[in-house]
Structures are given as structure tokens and as C-alpha cells.
PDB file of C-alpha atoms in Angstrom:
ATOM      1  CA  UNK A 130       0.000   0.000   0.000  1.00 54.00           C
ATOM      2  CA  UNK A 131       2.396   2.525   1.119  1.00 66.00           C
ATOM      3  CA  UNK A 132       4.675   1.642  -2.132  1.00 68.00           C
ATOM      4  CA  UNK A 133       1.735   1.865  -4.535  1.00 66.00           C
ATOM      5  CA  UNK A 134       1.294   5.204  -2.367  1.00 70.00           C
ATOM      6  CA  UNK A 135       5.365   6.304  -3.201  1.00 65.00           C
ATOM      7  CA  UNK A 136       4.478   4.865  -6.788  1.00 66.00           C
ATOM      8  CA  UNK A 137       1.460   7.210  -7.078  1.00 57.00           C
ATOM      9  CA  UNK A 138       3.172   9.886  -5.893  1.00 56.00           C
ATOM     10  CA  UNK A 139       6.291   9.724  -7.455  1.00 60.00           C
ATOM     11  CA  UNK A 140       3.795   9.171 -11.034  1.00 54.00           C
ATOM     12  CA  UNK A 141       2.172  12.316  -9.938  1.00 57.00           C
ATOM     13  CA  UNK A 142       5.670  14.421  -9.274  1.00 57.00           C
ATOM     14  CA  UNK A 143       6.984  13.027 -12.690  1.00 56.00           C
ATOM     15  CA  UNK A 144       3.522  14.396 -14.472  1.00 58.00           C
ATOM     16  CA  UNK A 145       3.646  17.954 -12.646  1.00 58.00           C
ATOM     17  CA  UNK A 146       6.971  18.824 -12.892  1.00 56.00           C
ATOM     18  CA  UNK A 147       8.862  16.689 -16.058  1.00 53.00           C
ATOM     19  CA  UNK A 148       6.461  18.418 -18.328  1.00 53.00           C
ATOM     20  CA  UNK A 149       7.080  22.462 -16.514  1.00 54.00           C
ATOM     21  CA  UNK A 150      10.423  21.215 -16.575  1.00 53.00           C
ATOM     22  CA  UNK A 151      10.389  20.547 -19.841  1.00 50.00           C
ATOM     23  CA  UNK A 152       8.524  23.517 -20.961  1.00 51.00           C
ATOM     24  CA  UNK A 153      10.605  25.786 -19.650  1.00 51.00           C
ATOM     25  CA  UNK A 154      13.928  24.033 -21.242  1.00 52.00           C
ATOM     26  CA  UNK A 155      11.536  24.289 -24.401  1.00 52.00           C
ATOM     27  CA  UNK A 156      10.788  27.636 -23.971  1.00 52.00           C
ATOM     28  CA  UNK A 157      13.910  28.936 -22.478  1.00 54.00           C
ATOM     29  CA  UNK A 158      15.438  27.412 -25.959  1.00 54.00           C
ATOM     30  CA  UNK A 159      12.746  28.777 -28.086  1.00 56.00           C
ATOM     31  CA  UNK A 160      12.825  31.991 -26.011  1.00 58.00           C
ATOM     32  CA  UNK A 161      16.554  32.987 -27.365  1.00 67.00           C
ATOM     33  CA  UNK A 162      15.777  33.085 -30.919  1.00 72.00           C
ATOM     34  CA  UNK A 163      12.482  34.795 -31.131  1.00 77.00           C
ATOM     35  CA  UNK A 164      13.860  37.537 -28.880  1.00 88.00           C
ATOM     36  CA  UNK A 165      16.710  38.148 -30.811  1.00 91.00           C
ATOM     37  CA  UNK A 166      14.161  38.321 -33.555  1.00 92.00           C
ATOM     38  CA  UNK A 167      11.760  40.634 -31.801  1.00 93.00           C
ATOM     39  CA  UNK A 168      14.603  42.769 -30.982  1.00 93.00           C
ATOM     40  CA  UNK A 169      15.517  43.101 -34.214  1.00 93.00           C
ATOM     41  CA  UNK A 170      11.796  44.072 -35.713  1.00 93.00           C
ATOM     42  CA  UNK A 171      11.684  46.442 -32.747  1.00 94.00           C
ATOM     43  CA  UNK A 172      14.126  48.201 -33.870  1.00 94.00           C
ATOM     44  CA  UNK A 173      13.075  48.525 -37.188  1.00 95.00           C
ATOM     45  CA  UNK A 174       9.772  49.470 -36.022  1.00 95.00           C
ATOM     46  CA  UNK A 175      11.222  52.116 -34.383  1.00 95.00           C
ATOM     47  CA  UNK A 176      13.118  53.607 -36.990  1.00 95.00           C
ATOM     48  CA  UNK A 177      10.438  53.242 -39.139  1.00 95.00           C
ATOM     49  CA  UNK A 178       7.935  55.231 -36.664  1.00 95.00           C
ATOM     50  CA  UNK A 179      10.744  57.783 -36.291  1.00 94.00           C
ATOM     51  CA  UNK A 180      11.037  58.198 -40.085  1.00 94.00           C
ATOM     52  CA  UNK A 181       7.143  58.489 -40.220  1.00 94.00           C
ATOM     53  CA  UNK A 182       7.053  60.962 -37.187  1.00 94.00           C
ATOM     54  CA  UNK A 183       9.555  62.984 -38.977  1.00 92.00           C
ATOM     55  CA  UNK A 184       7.395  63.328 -42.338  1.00 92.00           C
ATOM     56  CA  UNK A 185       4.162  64.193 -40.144  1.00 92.00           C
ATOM     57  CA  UNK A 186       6.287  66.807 -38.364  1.00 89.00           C
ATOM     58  CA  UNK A 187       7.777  67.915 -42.022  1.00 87.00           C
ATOM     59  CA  UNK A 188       4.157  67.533 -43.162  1.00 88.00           C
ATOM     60  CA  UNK A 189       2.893  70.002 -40.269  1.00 85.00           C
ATOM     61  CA  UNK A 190       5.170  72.762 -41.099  1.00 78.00           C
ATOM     62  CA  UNK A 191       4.019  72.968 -44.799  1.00 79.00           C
ATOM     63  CA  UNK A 192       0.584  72.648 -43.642  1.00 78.00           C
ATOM     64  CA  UNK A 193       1.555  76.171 -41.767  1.00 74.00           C
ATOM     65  CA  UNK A 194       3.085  77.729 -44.679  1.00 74.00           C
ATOM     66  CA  UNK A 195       0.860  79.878 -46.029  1.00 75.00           C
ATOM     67  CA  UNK A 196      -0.260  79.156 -49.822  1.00 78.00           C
ATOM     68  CA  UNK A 197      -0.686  80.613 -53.038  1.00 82.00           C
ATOM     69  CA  UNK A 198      -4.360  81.962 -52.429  1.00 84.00           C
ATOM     70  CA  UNK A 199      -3.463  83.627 -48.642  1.00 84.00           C
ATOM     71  CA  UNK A 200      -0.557  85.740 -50.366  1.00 86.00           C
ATOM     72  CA  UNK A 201      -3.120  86.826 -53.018  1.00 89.00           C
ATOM     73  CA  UNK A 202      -5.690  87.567 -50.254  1.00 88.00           C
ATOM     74  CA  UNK A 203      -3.242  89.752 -48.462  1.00 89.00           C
ATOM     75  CA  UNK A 204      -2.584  91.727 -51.089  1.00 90.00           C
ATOM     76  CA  UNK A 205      -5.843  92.401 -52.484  1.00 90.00           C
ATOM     77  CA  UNK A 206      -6.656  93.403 -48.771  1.00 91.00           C
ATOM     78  CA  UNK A 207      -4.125  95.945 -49.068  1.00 91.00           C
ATOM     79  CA  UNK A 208      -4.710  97.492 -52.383  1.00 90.00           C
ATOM     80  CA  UNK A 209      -8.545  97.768 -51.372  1.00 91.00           C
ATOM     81  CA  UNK A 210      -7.715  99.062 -47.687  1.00 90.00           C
ATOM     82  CA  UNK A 211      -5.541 101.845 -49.679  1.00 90.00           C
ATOM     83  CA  UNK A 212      -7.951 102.391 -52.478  1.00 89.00           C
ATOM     84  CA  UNK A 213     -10.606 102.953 -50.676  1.00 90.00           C
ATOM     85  CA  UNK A 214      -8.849 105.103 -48.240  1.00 89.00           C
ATOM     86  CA  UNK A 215      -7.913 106.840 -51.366  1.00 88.00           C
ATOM     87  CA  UNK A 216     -11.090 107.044 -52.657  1.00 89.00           C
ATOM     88  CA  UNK A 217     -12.760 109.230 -49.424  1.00 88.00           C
ATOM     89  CA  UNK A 218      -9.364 111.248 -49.528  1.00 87.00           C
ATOM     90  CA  UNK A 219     -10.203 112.351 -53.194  1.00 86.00           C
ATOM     91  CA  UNK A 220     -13.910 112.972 -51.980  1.00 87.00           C
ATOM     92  CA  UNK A 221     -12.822 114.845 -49.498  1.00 84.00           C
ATOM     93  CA  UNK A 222     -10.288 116.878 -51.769  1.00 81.00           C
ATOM     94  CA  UNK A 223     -13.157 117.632 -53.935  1.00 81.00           C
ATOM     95  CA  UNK A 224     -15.872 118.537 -51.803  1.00 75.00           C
ATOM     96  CA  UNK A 225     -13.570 121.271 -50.809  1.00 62.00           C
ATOM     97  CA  UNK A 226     -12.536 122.562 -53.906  1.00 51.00           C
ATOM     98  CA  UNK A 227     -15.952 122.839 -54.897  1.00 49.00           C
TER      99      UNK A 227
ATOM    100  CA  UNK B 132       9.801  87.392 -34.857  1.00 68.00           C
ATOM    101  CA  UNK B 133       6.250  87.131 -34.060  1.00 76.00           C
ATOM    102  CA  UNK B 134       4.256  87.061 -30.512  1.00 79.00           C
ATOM    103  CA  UNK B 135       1.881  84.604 -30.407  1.00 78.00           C
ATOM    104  CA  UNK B 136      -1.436  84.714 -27.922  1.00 80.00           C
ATOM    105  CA  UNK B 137      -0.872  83.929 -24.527  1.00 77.00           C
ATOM    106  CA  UNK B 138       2.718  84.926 -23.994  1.00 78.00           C
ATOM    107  CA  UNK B 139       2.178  88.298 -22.705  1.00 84.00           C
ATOM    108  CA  UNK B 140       0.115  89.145 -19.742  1.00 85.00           C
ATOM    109  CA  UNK B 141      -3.434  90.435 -20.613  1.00 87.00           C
ATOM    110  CA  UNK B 142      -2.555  94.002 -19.256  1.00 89.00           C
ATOM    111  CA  UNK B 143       0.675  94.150 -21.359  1.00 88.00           C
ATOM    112  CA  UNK B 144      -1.824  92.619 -24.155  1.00 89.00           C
ATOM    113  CA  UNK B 145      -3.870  95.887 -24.062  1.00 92.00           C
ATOM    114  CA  UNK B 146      -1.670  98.476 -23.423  1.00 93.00           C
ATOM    115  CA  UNK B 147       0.263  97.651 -26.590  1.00 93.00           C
ATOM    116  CA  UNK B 148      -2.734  97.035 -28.472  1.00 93.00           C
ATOM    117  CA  UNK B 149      -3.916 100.973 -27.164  1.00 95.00           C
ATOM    118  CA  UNK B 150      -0.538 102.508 -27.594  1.00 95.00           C
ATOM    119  CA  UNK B 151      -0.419 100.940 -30.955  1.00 95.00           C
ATOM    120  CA  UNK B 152      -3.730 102.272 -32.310  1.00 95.00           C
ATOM    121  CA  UNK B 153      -2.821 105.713 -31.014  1.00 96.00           C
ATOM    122  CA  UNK B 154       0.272 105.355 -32.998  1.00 95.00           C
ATOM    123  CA  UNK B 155      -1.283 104.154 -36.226  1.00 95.00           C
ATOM    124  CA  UNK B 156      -3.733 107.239 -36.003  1.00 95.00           C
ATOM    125  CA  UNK B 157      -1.136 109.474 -35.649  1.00 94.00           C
ATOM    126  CA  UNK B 158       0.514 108.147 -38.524  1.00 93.00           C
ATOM    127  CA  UNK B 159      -2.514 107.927 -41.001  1.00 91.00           C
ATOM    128  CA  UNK B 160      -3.087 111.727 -40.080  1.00 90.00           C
ATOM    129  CA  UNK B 161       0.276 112.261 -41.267  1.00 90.00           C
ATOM    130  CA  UNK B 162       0.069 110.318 -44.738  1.00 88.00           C
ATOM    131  CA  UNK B 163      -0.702 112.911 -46.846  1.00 87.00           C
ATOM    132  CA  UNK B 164      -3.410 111.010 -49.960  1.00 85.00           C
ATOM    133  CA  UNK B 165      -0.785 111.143 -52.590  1.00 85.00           C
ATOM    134  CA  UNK B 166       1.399 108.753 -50.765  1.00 87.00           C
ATOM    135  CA  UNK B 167      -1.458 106.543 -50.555  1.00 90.00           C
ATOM    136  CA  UNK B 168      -0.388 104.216 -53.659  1.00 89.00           C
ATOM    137  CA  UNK B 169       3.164 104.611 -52.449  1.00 90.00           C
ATOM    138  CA  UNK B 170       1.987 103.205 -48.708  1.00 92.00           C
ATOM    139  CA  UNK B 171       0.057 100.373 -50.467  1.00 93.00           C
ATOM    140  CA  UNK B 172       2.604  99.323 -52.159  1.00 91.00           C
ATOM    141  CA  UNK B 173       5.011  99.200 -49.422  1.00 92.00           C
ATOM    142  CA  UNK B 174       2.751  97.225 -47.469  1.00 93.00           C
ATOM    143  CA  UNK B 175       2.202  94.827 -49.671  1.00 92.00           C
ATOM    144  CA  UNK B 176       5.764  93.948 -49.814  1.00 91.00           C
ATOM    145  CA  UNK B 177       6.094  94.809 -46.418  1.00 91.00           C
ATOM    146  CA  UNK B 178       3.558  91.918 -46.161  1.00 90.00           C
ATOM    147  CA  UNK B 179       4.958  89.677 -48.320  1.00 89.00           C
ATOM    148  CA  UNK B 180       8.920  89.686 -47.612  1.00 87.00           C
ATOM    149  CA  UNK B 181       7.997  87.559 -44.321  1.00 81.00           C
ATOM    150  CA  UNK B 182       7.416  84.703 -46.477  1.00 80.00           C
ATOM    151  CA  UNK B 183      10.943  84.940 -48.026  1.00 79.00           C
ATOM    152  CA  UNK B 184      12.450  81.912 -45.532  1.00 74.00           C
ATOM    153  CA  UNK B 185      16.338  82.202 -45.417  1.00 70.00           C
ATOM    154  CA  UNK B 186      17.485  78.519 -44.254  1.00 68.00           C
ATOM    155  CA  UNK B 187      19.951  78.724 -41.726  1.00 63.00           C
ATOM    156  CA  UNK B 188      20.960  75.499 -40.390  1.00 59.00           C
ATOM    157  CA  UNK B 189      17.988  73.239 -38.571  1.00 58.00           C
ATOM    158  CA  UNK B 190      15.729  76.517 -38.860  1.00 59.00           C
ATOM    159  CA  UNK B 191      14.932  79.440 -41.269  1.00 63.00           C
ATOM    160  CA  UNK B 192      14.410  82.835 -40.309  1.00 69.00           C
ATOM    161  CA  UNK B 193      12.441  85.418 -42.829  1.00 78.00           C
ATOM    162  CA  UNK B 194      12.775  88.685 -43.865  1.00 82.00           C
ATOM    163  CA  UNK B 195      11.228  91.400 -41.772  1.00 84.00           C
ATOM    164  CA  UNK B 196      12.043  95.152 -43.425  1.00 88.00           C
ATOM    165  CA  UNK B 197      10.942  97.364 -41.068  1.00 89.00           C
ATOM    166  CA  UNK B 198      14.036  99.415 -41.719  1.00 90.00           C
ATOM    167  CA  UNK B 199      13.345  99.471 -45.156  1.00 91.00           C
ATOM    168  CA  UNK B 200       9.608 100.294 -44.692  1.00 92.00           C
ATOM    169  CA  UNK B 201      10.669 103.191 -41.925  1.00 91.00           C
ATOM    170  CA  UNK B 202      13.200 104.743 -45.254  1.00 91.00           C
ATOM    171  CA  UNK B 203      10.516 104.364 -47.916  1.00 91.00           C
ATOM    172  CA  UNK B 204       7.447 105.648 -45.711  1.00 91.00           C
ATOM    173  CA  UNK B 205       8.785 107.719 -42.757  1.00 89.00           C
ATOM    174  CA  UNK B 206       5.860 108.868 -40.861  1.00 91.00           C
ATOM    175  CA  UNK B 207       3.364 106.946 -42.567  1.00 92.00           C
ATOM    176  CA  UNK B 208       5.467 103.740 -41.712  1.00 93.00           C
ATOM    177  CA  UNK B 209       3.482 102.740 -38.758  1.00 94.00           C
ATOM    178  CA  UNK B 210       0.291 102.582 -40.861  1.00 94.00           C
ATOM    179  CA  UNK B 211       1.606 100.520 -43.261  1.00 94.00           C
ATOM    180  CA  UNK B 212       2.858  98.187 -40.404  1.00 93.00           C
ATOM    181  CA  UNK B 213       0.417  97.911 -38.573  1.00 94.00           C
ATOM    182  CA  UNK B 214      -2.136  96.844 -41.788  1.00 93.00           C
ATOM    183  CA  UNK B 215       0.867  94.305 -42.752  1.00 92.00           C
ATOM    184  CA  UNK B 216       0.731  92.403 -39.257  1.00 91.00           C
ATOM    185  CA  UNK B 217      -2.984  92.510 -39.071  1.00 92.00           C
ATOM    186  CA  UNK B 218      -3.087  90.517 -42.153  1.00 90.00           C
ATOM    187  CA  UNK B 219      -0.439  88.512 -41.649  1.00 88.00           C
ATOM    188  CA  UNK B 220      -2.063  87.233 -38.311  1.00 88.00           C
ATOM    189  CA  UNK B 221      -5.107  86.670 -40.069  1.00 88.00           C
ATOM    190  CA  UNK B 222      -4.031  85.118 -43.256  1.00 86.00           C
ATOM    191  CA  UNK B 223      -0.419  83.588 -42.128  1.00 83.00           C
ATOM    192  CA  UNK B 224      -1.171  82.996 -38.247  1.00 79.00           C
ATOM    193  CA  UNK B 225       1.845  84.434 -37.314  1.00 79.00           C
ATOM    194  CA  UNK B 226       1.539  86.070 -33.784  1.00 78.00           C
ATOM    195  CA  UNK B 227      -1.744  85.914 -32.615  1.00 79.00           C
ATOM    196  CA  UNK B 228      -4.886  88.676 -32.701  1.00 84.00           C
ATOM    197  CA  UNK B 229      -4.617  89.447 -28.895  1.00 86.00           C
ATOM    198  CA  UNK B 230      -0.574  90.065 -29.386  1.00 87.00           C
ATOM    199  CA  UNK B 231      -1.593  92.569 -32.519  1.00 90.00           C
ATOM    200  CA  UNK B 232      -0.646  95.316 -30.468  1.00 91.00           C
ATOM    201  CA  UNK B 233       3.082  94.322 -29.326  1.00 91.00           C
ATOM    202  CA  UNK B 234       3.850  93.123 -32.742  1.00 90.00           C
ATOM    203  CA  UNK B 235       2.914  95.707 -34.690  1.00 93.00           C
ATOM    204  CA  UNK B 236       4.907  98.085 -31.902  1.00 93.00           C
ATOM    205  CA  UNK B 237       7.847  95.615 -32.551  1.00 91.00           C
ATOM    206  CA  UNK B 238       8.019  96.530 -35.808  1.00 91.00           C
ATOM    207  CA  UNK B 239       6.807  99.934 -35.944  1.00 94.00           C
ATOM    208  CA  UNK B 240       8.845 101.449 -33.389  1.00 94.00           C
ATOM    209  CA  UNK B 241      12.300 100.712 -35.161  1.00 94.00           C
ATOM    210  CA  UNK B 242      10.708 101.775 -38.387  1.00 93.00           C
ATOM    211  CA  UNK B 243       9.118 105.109 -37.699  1.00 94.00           C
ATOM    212  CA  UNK B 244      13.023 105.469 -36.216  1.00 93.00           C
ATOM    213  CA  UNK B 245      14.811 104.225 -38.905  1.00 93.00           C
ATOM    214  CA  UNK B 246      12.937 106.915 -41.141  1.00 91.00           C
ATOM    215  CA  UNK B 247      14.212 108.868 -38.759  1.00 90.00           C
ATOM    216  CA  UNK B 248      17.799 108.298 -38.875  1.00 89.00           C
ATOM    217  CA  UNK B 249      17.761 108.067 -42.706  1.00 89.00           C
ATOM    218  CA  UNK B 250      16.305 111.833 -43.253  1.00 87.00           C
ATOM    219  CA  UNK B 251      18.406 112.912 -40.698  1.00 86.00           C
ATOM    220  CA  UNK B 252      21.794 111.101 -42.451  1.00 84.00           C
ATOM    221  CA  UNK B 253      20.593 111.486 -46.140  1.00 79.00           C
ATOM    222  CA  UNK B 254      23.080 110.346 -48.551  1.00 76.00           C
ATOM    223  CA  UNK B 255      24.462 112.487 -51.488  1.00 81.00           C
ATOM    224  CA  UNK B 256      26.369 109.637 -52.869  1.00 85.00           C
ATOM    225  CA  UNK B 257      25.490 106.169 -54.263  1.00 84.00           C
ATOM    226  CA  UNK B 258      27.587 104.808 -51.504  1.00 86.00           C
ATOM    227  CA  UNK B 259      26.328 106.902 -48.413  1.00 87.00           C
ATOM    228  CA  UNK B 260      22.650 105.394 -49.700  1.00 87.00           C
ATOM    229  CA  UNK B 261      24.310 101.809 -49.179  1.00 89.00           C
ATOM    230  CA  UNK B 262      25.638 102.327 -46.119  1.00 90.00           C
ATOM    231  CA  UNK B 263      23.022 104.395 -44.714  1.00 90.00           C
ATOM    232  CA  UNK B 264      20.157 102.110 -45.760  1.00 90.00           C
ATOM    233  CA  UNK B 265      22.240  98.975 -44.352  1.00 92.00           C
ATOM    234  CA  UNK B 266      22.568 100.565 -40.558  1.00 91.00           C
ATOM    235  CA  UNK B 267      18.422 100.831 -41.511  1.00 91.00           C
ATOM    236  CA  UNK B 268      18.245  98.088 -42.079  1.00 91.00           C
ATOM    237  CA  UNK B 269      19.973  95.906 -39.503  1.00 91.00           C
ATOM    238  CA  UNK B 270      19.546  98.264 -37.074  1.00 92.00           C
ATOM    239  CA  UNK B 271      15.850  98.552 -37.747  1.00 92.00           C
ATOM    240  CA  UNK B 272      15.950  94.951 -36.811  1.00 90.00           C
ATOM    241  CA  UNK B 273      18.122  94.634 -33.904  1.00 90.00           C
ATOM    242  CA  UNK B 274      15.916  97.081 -32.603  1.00 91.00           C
ATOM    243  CA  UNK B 275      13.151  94.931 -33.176  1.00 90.00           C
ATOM    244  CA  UNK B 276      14.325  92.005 -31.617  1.00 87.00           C
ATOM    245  CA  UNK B 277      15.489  94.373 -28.568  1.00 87.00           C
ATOM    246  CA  UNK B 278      11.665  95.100 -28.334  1.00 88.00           C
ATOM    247  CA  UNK B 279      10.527  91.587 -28.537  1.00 85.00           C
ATOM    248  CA  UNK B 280      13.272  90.716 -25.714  1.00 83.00           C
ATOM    249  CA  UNK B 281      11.562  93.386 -23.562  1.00 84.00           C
ATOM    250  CA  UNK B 282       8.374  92.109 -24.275  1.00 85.00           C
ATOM    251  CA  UNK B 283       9.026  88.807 -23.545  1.00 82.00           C
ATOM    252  CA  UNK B 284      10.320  89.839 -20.350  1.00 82.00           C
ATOM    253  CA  UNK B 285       7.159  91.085 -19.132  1.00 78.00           C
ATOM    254  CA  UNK B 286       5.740  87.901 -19.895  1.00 73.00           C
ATOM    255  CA  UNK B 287       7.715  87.131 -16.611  1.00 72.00           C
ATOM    256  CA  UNK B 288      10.807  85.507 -18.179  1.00 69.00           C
ATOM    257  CA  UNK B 289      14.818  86.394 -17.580  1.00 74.00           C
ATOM    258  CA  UNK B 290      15.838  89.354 -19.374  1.00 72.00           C
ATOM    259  CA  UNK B 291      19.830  88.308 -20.136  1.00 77.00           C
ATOM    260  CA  UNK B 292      18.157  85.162 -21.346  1.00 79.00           C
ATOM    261  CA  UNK B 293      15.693  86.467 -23.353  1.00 76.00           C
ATOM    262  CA  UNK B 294      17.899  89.145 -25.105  1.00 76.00           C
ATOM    263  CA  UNK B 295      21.049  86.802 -25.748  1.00 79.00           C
ATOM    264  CA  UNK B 296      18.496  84.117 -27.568  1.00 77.00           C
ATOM    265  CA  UNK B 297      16.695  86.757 -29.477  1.00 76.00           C
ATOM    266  CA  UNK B 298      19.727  88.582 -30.509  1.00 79.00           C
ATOM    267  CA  UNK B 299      21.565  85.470 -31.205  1.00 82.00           C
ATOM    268  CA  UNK B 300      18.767  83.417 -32.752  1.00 78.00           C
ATOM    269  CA  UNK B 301      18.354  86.709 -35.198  1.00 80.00           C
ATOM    270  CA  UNK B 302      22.178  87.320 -36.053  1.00 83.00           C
ATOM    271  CA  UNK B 303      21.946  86.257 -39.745  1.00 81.00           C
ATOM    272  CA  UNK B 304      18.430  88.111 -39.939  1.00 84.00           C
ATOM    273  CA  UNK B 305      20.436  91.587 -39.101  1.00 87.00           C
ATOM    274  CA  UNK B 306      23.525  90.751 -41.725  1.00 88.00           C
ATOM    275  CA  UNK B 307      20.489  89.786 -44.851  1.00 86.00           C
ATOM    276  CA  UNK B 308      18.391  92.623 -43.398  1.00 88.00           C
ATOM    277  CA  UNK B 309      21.257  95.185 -43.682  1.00 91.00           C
ATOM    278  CA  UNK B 310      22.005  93.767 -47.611  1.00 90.00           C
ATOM    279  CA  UNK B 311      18.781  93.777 -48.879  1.00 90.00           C
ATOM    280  CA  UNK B 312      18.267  97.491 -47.353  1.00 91.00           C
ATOM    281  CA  UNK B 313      21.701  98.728 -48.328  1.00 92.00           C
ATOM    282  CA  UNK B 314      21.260  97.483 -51.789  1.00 91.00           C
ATOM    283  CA  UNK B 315      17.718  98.346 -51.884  1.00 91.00           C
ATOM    284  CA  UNK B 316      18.255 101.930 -50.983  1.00 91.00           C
ATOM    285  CA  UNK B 317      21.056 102.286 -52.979  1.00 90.00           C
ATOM    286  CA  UNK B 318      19.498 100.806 -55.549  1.00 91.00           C
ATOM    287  CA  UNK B 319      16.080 103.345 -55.569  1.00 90.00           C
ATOM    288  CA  UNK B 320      18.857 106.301 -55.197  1.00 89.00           C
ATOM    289  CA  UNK B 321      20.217 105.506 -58.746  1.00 88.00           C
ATOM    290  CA  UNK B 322      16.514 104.710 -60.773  1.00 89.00           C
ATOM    291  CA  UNK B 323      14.383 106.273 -58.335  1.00 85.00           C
ATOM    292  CA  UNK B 324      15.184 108.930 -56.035  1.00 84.00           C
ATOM    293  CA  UNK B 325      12.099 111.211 -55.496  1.00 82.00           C
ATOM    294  CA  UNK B 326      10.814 107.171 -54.218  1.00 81.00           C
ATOM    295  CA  UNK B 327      13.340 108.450 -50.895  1.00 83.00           C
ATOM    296  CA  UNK B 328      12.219 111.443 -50.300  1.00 78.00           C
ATOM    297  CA  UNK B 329       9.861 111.544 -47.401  1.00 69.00           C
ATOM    298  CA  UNK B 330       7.516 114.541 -47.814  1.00 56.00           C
ATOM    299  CA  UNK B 331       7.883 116.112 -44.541  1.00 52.00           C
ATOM    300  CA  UNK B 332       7.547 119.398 -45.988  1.00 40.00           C
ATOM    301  CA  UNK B 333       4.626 118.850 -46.800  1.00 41.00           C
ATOM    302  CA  UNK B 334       3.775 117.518 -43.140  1.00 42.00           C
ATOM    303  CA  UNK B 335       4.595 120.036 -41.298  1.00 40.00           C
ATOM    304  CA  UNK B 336       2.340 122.386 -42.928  1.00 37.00           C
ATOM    305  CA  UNK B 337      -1.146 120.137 -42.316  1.00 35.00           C
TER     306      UNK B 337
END
């Protein structure tokens, strides 16, 4: 009784632990080479993300810059601002010589 | 060399912005309505020369002219100035609409006194009209970055830290601002003098 009790036991140790045991040789094994892996594609990731953060950054400023139709805008701003500041000067200037 | 909202405290905000409005009526009672076209056009220019992006290293810089707007308008410079940064904030969002005030003193201040300086000096010579129109130039915009320095102070920061970065950070703008002027000036003295002359006679009468 008591051996069929070691027996049991020692059946039960050899089930519980050979196979952790074994896992963990597996994956310590297995571990090695996908890290190395992983460690590369991280750091292509990374570079990658940097490269992409630097063209939304790039992509940012010449979002700011203003275009074509702004520097138009400006200008035509001006030239009315002026002409019709002009325009009540000369009314002015001629209501008084009349 | 723009302020943008939020930098300066509100009361700094509005004191500019009165001070600056005084100003610009002063000098639109002084443009007499011939110089009208002659304003406009400066403006524009004046307007558009802050899109001209000198690379310098990492960073760029751009033109600024108030020297050269201060020695082509005189009085009427502020005016022109103050139109040019109203629509630059609007169309460009540089420096924001609560900041109008300090920026359009930044850059009105050293031009009504570069017009200043350059009737006082008036060149005879092609040369004196280079020179001259240089030290309006780049000192039109040291003066300018002087003013943002003191600005920025009040927006609670360290002086000596303030004015070595914005003198430094601006170096190159001073040395393109003083070409373009010199050669500018210079330039108008040959083709177009009478383009120089700031009518001040005329002034003082009205």
C-alpha cells in the first residue's frame, strides 16, 4: 500500500513537474531566438515610426506655410484698404474745392 | 519674430494694443493722400517679404524690413505696419490677434526710427545710400528684436536670457536685413530717387 502510495506519488511528481520542466527548457530554448528576432523588428519598427514621425512633423510645417491663395488675399486686402482710403481722400479733396 | 497669444500678460496685451492704435492714427493723419499708392505698395511687400524663408541650419528665419519700410514711408510707416501684421495674423497665423498690439509696436517702433535716422543722415552719394540704408536696415531689426526681448520679459521671463536668444537666434536676420536694405536703398537712389524722399515738408504744414 504505502509503495503503490510512493508509486502514485512519485507518477504524480513526474507528471507535474517533467512536463514544466520541460517547458521551460523548451521555452527557455525557443525563447533565445524569437527575442533576438523581436529585438531586431523592434528596432526597425522604431526607426520606421521615427522616419514616419519625422514626415508628419515635415508635413505640419508645410501645412503652416501659407499658400498661393493667402498671399493673393493679403494683397488684395491691401490694395482695397488703400484704395478705398484713397477714394474718401479724393472725396474729401473735392468737396472742398468745390 | 512674431508674438503669439498667450505669452504676454493680458494688461501688457492691451496696453500695446492701445498705444499701438494711437500710434497708427497718428501716422494715417500724417500720410498725406498722394502717398497713398506709395503706402500700399510698401505694405504689400512689407507683407509679403515675411514669407521669403532664409534657411539657416535646422531653422529658417524670414525677412522682416521694417528698416526698409521706416526709409521708404517715414511717418506713414506705422500705418503701413500695422495693416501688414494685421493681415499677416489673419491670413499667415503668425503672432496671434490678442498680441496685434506688441507686434505691430515691434516693428513699428524701429521703423518710424529708422525713417528717422535716414532723413536725418541722407546720402548724397550712391555709396552713403548703401551704407546708410544697411545701418536701416539691420539696425531697424536689432531694434526689433530688442523690443521683442523686452516684451518677452514682461511675460515674466529672464531678461539676459531672453535678449542673448533673441539677438543670437536673429544674427543672420540683421547681416540679410542690412544687404537687402543697403542694396535696396542704394538701388532706388540711382533709378528712383524722389521714391526716398519723405515729404515732410509737406507735413509740417497740415
Amino acid at each position: 500500500m504505502t509503495r503503490f502510495r510512493l508509486a502514485c506519488c512519485l507518477c504524480l511528481y513526474l507528471l507535474l513537474i517533467c512536463p514544466s520542466v520541460g517547458f521551460a527548457e523548451l521555452s527557455e530554448n525557443t525563447a533565445t531566438a524569437p527575442s533576438v528576432q523581436l529585438q531586431q523588428e523592434n528596432a526597425s519598427l522604431q526607426r520606421q515610426v521615427k522616419r514616419l514621425e519625422t514626415q508628419v512633423s515635415a508635413l505640419r510645417d508645410e501645412l503652416n506655410e501659407p499658400d498661393s491663395s493667402q498671399v493673393f488675399a493679403g494683397i488684395g486686402y491691401i490694395v482695397g484698404i488703400f484704395g478705398v482710403a484713397a477714394w474718401v481722400a479724393a472725396r474729401k479733396k473735392n468737396g472742398q474745392g468745390n | 519674430m512674431h508674438i503669439s497669444d498667450g505669452v504676454l500678460p493680458i494688461s501688457i496685451a492691451i496696453g500695446c494694443g492701445v498705444a499701438s492704435l494711437a500710434v497708427a492714427a497718428w501716422s494715417a493723419k500724417q500720410t498725406a493722400s498722394e502717398d497713398l499708392p506709395k503706402v500700399a505698395v510698401v505694405t504689400a511687400s512689407f507683407f509679403v517679404s515675411s514669407l521669403i524663408h532664409v534657411p539657416l541650419g535646422p531653422t529658417s528665419v524670414h525677412l522682416l524690413i521694417p528698416g526698409l519700410v521706416g526709409v521708404l514711408l517715414g511717418r506713414s510707416a506705422f500705418l503701413s505696419i500695422i495693416i501688414g501684421v494685421l493681415l499677416q495674423s489673419l491670413l499667415f497665423s503668425f503672432g496671434g490677434l490678442t498680441a496685434l498690439g506688441a507686434n505691430a509696436l515691434m516693428m513699428g517702433v524701429p521703423a518710424l526710427l529708422c525713417g528717422l535716422l535716414f532723413n536725418r543722415l541722407r546720402g548724397t552719394t550712391h555709396k552713403q545710400n548703401l551704407l546708410i540704408g544697411a545701418l536701416a536696415g539691420g539696425g531697424g531689426t536689432l531694434l526689433a528684436a530688442s523690443i521683442l526681448a523686452l516684451l518677452l520679459v514682461s511675460g515674466g521671463e529672464d531678461f539676459v536670457g531672453v535678449m542673448k536668444l533673441a539677438l543670437l537666434s536673429h544674427l543672420p536676420v540683421f547681416v540679410v536685413e542690412a544687404l537687402v536694405s543697403g542694396f535696396t536703398v542704394s538701388f532706388l537712389f540711382r533709378v528712383k530717387p524722389e521714391l526716398l524722399e519723405q515729404r515732410l515738408g509737406a507735413l509740417s504744414q497740415g
